[in-house]
PDB file of C-alpha atoms in Angstrom:
ATOM      1  CA  UNK A 686       0.000   0.000   0.000  1.00  0.00           C
ATOM      2  CA  UNK A 687       2.739   2.464   0.920  1.00  0.00           C
ATOM      3  CA  UNK A 688       4.620   1.633  -2.289  1.00  0.00           C
ATOM      4  CA  UNK A 689       1.524   2.436  -4.349  1.00  0.00           C
ATOM      5  CA  UNK A 690       1.066   5.799  -2.620  1.00  0.00           C
ATOM      6  CA  UNK A 691       4.711   6.692  -3.179  1.00  0.00           C
ATOM      7  CA  UNK A 692       4.406   5.689  -6.816  1.00  0.00           C
ATOM      8  CA  UNK A 693       1.368   7.946  -7.300  1.00  0.00           C
ATOM      9  CA  UNK A 694       3.101  10.891  -5.646  1.00  0.00           C
ATOM     10  CA  UNK A 695       6.207  10.448  -7.772  1.00  0.00           C
ATOM     11  CA  UNK A 696       4.163  10.088 -10.963  1.00  0.00           C
ATOM     12  CA  UNK A 697       2.165  13.215 -10.105  1.00  0.00           C
ATOM     13  CA  UNK A 698       5.378  15.140  -9.454  1.00  0.00           C
ATOM     14  CA  UNK A 699       6.853  13.871 -12.729  1.00  0.00           C
ATOM     15  CA  UNK A 700       3.839  15.069 -14.701  1.00  0.00           C
ATOM     16  CA  UNK A 701       3.857  18.399 -12.845  1.00  0.00           C
ATOM     17  CA  UNK A 702       7.509  18.853 -13.840  1.00  0.00           C
ATOM     18  CA  UNK A 703       6.788  17.904 -17.469  1.00  0.00           C
ATOM     19  CA  UNK A 704       3.900  20.365 -17.566  1.00  0.00           C
ATOM     20  CA  UNK A 705       6.085  23.087 -16.050  1.00  0.00           C
ATOM     21  CA  UNK A 706       8.863  22.512 -18.591  1.00  0.00           C
ATOM     22  CA  UNK A 707       6.457  22.355 -21.543  1.00  0.00           C
ATOM     23  CA  UNK A 708       4.858  25.589 -20.353  1.00  0.00           C
ATOM     24  CA  UNK A 709       8.192  27.366 -20.034  1.00  0.00           C
ATOM     25  CA  UNK A 710       9.850  25.876 -23.123  1.00  0.00           C
ATOM     26  CA  UNK A 711       8.122  28.020 -25.729  1.00  0.00           C
ATOM     27  CA  UNK A 712       6.327  31.163 -24.570  1.00  0.00           C
ATOM     28  CA  UNK A 713       4.464  33.340 -27.042  1.00  0.00           C
ATOM     29  CA  UNK A 714       3.686  36.712 -25.414  1.00  0.00           C
ATOM     30  CA  UNK A 715       0.119  38.047 -25.448  1.00  0.00           C
ATOM     31  CA  UNK A 716       0.670  41.831 -25.371  1.00  0.00           C
ATOM     32  CA  UNK A 717      -2.954  42.671 -24.504  1.00  0.00           C
ATOM     33  CA  UNK A 718      -2.687  41.158 -21.019  1.00  0.00           C
ATOM     34  CA  UNK A 719       0.996  40.544 -20.396  1.00  0.00           C
ATOM     35  CA  UNK A 720       0.415  36.776 -20.355  1.00  0.00           C
ATOM     36  CA  UNK A 721       1.716  34.157 -22.767  1.00  0.00           C
ATOM     37  CA  UNK A 722       0.617  31.178 -24.826  1.00  0.00           C
ATOM     38  CA  UNK A 723       2.535  27.910 -24.397  1.00  0.00           C
ATOM     39  CA  UNK A 724       2.666  24.150 -25.044  1.00  0.00           C
ATOM     40  CA  UNK A 725       1.781  23.065 -21.518  1.00  0.00           C
ATOM     41  CA  UNK A 726      -1.863  22.320 -22.289  1.00  0.00           C
ATOM     42  CA  UNK A 727      -0.843  19.452 -24.567  1.00  0.00           C
ATOM     43  CA  UNK A 728       1.012  17.780 -21.710  1.00  0.00           C
ATOM     44  CA  UNK A 729      -1.902  18.470 -19.359  1.00  0.00           C
ATOM     45  CA  UNK A 730      -4.228  16.623 -21.743  1.00  0.00           C
ATOM     46  CA  UNK A 731      -1.811  13.707 -22.090  1.00  0.00           C
ATOM     47  CA  UNK A 732      -1.639  13.540 -18.301  1.00  0.00           C
ATOM     48  CA  UNK A 733      -5.440  13.650 -18.046  1.00  0.00           C
ATOM     49  CA  UNK A 734      -5.750  10.702 -20.431  1.00  0.00           C
ATOM     50  CA  UNK A 735      -3.039   8.585 -18.813  1.00  0.00           C
ATOM     51  CA  UNK A 736      -3.365   8.833 -15.036  1.00  0.00           C
ATOM     52  CA  UNK A 737      -6.241   8.980 -12.561  1.00  0.00           C
ATOM     53  CA  UNK A 738      -8.310  12.184 -12.335  1.00  0.00           C
ATOM     54  CA  UNK A 739      -7.149  13.334  -8.912  1.00  0.00           C
ATOM     55  CA  UNK A 740      -3.455  13.058  -9.773  1.00  0.00           C
ATOM     56  CA  UNK A 741      -3.944  14.633 -13.207  1.00  0.00           C
ATOM     57  CA  UNK A 742      -5.724  17.618 -11.651  1.00  0.00           C
ATOM     58  CA  UNK A 743      -2.989  18.084  -9.042  1.00  0.00           C
ATOM     59  CA  UNK A 744      -0.179  17.779 -11.603  1.00  0.00           C
ATOM     60  CA  UNK A 745      -1.857  20.185 -14.031  1.00  0.00           C
ATOM     61  CA  UNK A 746      -2.554  22.858 -11.464  1.00  0.00           C
ATOM     62  CA  UNK A 747       0.783  22.708  -9.659  1.00  0.00           C
ATOM     63  CA  UNK A 748       2.969  22.298 -12.748  1.00  0.00           C
ATOM     64  CA  UNK A 749       1.341  25.216 -14.551  1.00  0.00           C
ATOM     65  CA  UNK A 750       1.337  27.461 -11.493  1.00  0.00           C
ATOM     66  CA  UNK A 751       5.001  26.690 -10.882  1.00  0.00           C
ATOM     67  CA  UNK A 752       5.792  27.697 -14.473  1.00  0.00           C
ATOM     68  CA  UNK A 753       4.075  31.054 -13.939  1.00  0.00           C
ATOM     69  CA  UNK A 754       5.999  31.632 -10.717  1.00  0.00           C
ATOM     70  CA  UNK A 755       9.366  30.676 -12.235  1.00  0.00           C
ATOM     71  CA  UNK A 756       8.787  32.690 -15.411  1.00  0.00           C
ATOM     72  CA  UNK A 757       7.865  35.883 -13.570  1.00  0.00           C
ATOM     73  CA  UNK A 758       4.090  35.777 -14.059  1.00  0.00           C
ATOM     74  CA  UNK A 759       3.148  35.561 -10.377  1.00  0.00           C
ATOM     75  CA  UNK A 760       0.023  37.673 -10.959  1.00  0.00           C
ATOM     76  CA  UNK A 761      -1.375  34.800 -13.047  1.00  0.00           C
ATOM     77  CA  UNK A 762      -0.366  31.996 -10.639  1.00  0.00           C
ATOM     78  CA  UNK A 763      -3.631  31.594  -8.713  1.00  0.00           C
ATOM     79  CA  UNK A 764      -5.766  31.807 -11.842  1.00  0.00           C
ATOM     80  CA  UNK A 765      -3.480  29.363 -13.619  1.00  0.00           C
ATOM     81  CA  UNK A 766      -3.676  26.878 -10.735  1.00  0.00           C
ATOM     82  CA  UNK A 767      -7.468  26.814 -10.936  1.00  0.00           C
ATOM     83  CA  UNK A 768      -7.832  27.023 -14.721  1.00  0.00           C
ATOM     84  CA  UNK A 769      -5.243  24.366 -15.574  1.00  0.00           C
ATOM     85  CA  UNK A 770      -6.581  22.021 -12.900  1.00  0.00           C
ATOM     86  CA  UNK A 771      -9.978  22.598 -14.525  1.00  0.00           C
ATOM     87  CA  UNK A 772      -8.607  21.591 -17.922  1.00  0.00           C
ATOM     88  CA  UNK A 773      -7.393  18.285 -16.519  1.00  0.00           C
ATOM     89  CA  UNK A 774     -10.619  17.715 -14.599  1.00  0.00           C
ATOM     90  CA  UNK A 775     -12.893  18.304 -17.591  1.00  0.00           C
ATOM     91  CA  UNK A 776     -10.784  16.244 -19.995  1.00  0.00           C
ATOM     92  CA  UNK A 777     -10.286  13.303 -17.640  1.00  0.00           C
ATOM     93  CA  UNK A 778     -13.936  13.152 -16.523  1.00  0.00           C
ATOM     94  CA  UNK A 779     -15.219  13.101 -20.094  1.00  0.00           C
ATOM     95  CA  UNK A 780     -12.622  10.544 -21.152  1.00  0.00           C
ATOM     96  CA  UNK A 781     -13.268   8.306 -18.133  1.00  0.00           C
ATOM     97  CA  UNK A 782     -17.031   8.455 -18.645  1.00  0.00           C
ATOM     98  CA  UNK A 783     -17.166   7.909 -22.403  1.00  0.00           C
ATOM     99  CA  UNK A 784     -13.833   6.677 -23.712  1.00  0.00           C
ATOM    100  CA  UNK A 785     -11.667   4.754 -21.295  1.00  0.00           C
ATOM    101  CA  UNK A 786     -13.242   1.355 -22.012  1.00  0.00           C
ATOM    102  CA  UNK A 787     -14.484   2.140 -25.519  1.00  0.00           C
ATOM    103  CA  UNK A 788     -13.195   1.003 -28.893  1.00  0.00           C
ATOM    104  CA  UNK A 789     -10.420   2.989 -30.544  1.00  0.00           C
ATOM    105  CA  UNK A 790     -12.649   5.347 -32.544  1.00  0.00           C
ATOM    106  CA  UNK A 791     -14.964   6.184 -29.639  1.00  0.00           C
ATOM    107  CA  UNK A 792     -11.951   6.569 -27.391  1.00  0.00           C
ATOM    108  CA  UNK A 793     -10.396   9.136 -29.725  1.00  0.00           C
ATOM    109  CA  UNK A 794     -13.701  10.972 -30.121  1.00  0.00           C
ATOM    110  CA  UNK A 795     -14.071  11.219 -26.340  1.00  0.00           C
ATOM    111  CA  UNK A 796     -10.509  12.549 -26.112  1.00  0.00           C
ATOM    112  CA  UNK A 797     -11.175  15.202 -28.741  1.00  0.00           C
ATOM    113  CA  UNK A 798     -14.504  16.262 -27.215  1.00  0.00           C
ATOM    114  CA  UNK A 799     -12.974  16.378 -23.736  1.00  0.00           C
ATOM    115  CA  UNK A 800      -9.970  18.345 -24.972  1.00  0.00           C
ATOM    116  CA  UNK A 801     -12.058  20.876 -26.890  1.00  0.00           C
ATOM    117  CA  UNK A 802     -14.393  21.460 -23.927  1.00  0.00           C
ATOM    118  CA  UNK A 803     -11.432  21.696 -21.543  1.00  0.00           C
ATOM    119  CA  UNK A 804      -9.659  24.235 -23.757  1.00  0.00           C
ATOM    120  CA  UNK A 805     -12.881  26.249 -24.147  1.00  0.00           C
ATOM    121  CA  UNK A 806     -12.943  26.380 -20.339  1.00  0.00           C
ATOM    122  CA  UNK A 807      -9.347  27.641 -20.411  1.00  0.00           C
ATOM    123  CA  UNK A 808     -10.155  30.470 -22.846  1.00  0.00           C
ATOM    124  CA  UNK A 809     -13.206  31.517 -20.821  1.00  0.00           C
ATOM    125  CA  UNK A 810     -11.368  31.072 -17.517  1.00  0.00           C
ATOM    126  CA  UNK A 811      -8.486  33.351 -18.469  1.00  0.00           C
ATOM    127  CA  UNK A 812     -10.872  35.925 -19.915  1.00  0.00           C
ATOM    128  CA  UNK A 813     -12.822  36.075 -16.633  1.00  0.00           C
ATOM    129  CA  UNK A 814      -9.668  36.026 -14.495  1.00  0.00           C
ATOM    130  CA  UNK A 815      -8.018  38.824 -16.472  1.00  0.00           C
ATOM    131  CA  UNK A 816     -11.203  40.896 -16.773  1.00  0.00           C
ATOM    132  CA  UNK A 817     -12.359  40.627 -13.177  1.00  0.00           C
ATOM    133  CA  UNK A 818      -9.429  39.753 -10.940  1.00  0.00           C
ATOM    134  CA  UNK A 819      -6.654  41.520 -12.824  1.00  0.00           C
ATOM    135  CA  UNK A 820      -8.852  44.508 -13.633  1.00  0.00           C
ATOM    136  CA  UNK A 821      -8.460  44.517 -17.428  1.00  0.00           C
ATOM    137  CA  UNK A 822     -12.205  44.664 -18.025  1.00  0.00           C
ATOM    138  CA  UNK A 823     -13.135  44.162 -21.649  1.00  0.00           C
ATOM    139  CA  UNK A 824      -9.447  44.594 -22.536  1.00  0.00           C
ATOM    140  CA  UNK A 825      -9.035  40.980 -21.440  1.00  0.00           C
ATOM    141  CA  UNK A 826     -10.678  40.016 -24.736  1.00  0.00           C
ATOM    142  CA  UNK A 827      -7.285  40.704 -26.309  1.00  0.00           C
ATOM    143  CA  UNK A 828      -6.034  37.429 -24.842  1.00  0.00           C
ATOM    144  CA  UNK A 829      -8.768  35.332 -26.457  1.00  0.00           C
ATOM    145  CA  UNK A 830      -7.057  34.765 -29.870  1.00  0.00           C
ATOM    146  CA  UNK A 831      -3.756  33.725 -28.231  1.00  0.00           C
ATOM    147  CA  UNK A 832      -5.550  31.418 -25.803  1.00  0.00           C
ATOM    148  CA  UNK A 833      -7.572  29.866 -28.628  1.00  0.00           C
ATOM    149  CA  UNK A 834      -4.313  29.207 -30.499  1.00  0.00           C
ATOM    150  CA  UNK A 835      -2.803  27.660 -27.390  1.00  0.00           C
ATOM    151  CA  UNK A 836      -5.923  25.539 -26.953  1.00  0.00           C
ATOM    152  CA  UNK A 837      -5.809  24.268 -30.536  1.00  0.00           C
ATOM    153  CA  UNK A 838      -2.162  23.306 -30.166  1.00  0.00           C
ATOM    154  CA  UNK A 839      -2.955  21.606 -26.844  1.00  0.00           C
ATOM    155  CA  UNK A 840      -5.800  19.587 -28.394  1.00  0.00           C
ATOM    156  CA  UNK A 841      -3.559  18.438 -31.237  1.00  0.00           C
ATOM    157  CA  UNK A 842      -0.670  17.468 -28.961  1.00  0.00           C
ATOM    158  CA  UNK A 843      -2.895  15.745 -26.392  1.00  0.00           C
ATOM    159  CA  UNK A 844      -5.073  13.867 -28.887  1.00  0.00           C
ATOM    160  CA  UNK A 845      -2.135  12.679 -30.993  1.00  0.00           C
ATOM    161  CA  UNK A 846       0.343  11.809 -28.258  1.00  0.00           C
ATOM    162  CA  UNK A 847      -1.991  10.171 -25.704  1.00  0.00           C
ATOM    163  CA  UNK A 848      -3.301   7.418 -28.049  1.00  0.00           C
ATOM    164  CA  UNK A 849       0.261   6.612 -29.095  1.00  0.00           C
ATOM    165  CA  UNK A 850       1.385   6.333 -25.477  1.00  0.00           C
ATOM    166  CA  UNK A 851      -1.691   4.291 -24.512  1.00  0.00           C
ATOM    167  CA  UNK A 852      -0.636   1.578 -26.962  1.00  0.00           C
ATOM    168  CA  UNK A 853       2.495   0.973 -24.919  1.00  0.00           C
ATOM    169  CA  UNK A 854       2.319  -1.914 -22.473  1.00  0.00           C
ATOM    170  CA  UNK A 855       4.357   0.036 -19.924  1.00  0.00           C
ATOM    171  CA  UNK A 856       2.019   3.027 -20.095  1.00  0.00           C
ATOM    172  CA  UNK A 857      -1.015   0.746 -19.783  1.00  0.00           C
ATOM    173  CA  UNK A 858       0.482  -0.749 -16.618  1.00  0.00           C
ATOM    174  CA  UNK A 859       1.222   2.756 -15.335  1.00  0.00           C
ATOM    175  CA  UNK A 860      -2.390   3.784 -15.953  1.00  0.00           C
ATOM    176  CA  UNK A 861      -3.665   0.719 -14.126  1.00  0.00           C
ATOM    177  CA  UNK A 862      -1.410   1.337 -11.116  1.00  0.00           C
ATOM    178  CA  UNK A 863      -2.657   4.905 -10.623  1.00  0.00           C
ATOM    179  CA  UNK A 864      -6.261   3.732 -10.537  1.00  0.00           C
ATOM    180  CA  UNK A 865      -5.789   1.250  -7.663  1.00  0.00           C
TER     181      UNK A 865
END
């Protein structure tokens, strides 16, 4: 039992680190709000489709928030924690409900639907956070095109990479271990 708990913690930390690195690796500034678009959402979606919901949500929120803190975007950190955890939650719940035990085509469709809905949440979440909590008002709409672009890239990365990784015996065993 203790070994399983340690394994889950380590796996969550690994995904949080991967999300942080992917977020910081390529940053495309969004001048309207001072934020940036990045590749982290793709790794969040892969995480959501590979490990259990609780650990995916924790990894997504912490890894993304850590990237904001390390990259000098502390004003976005709280919003990022909540929004990125929300991405993982939405994607993993839809996938677990409709795709986890489905055939390949239905599985991919559930991934795509989950990813698109999760990324729509991200776009709306950052708009609300920037408009209300950061005080940009309607000026926060300037971040919408960059966030949509980030979301599209995230959907592509997540929905291409996750099915490839799920075909691996090792990844399948990893997925099973996080669900026990």
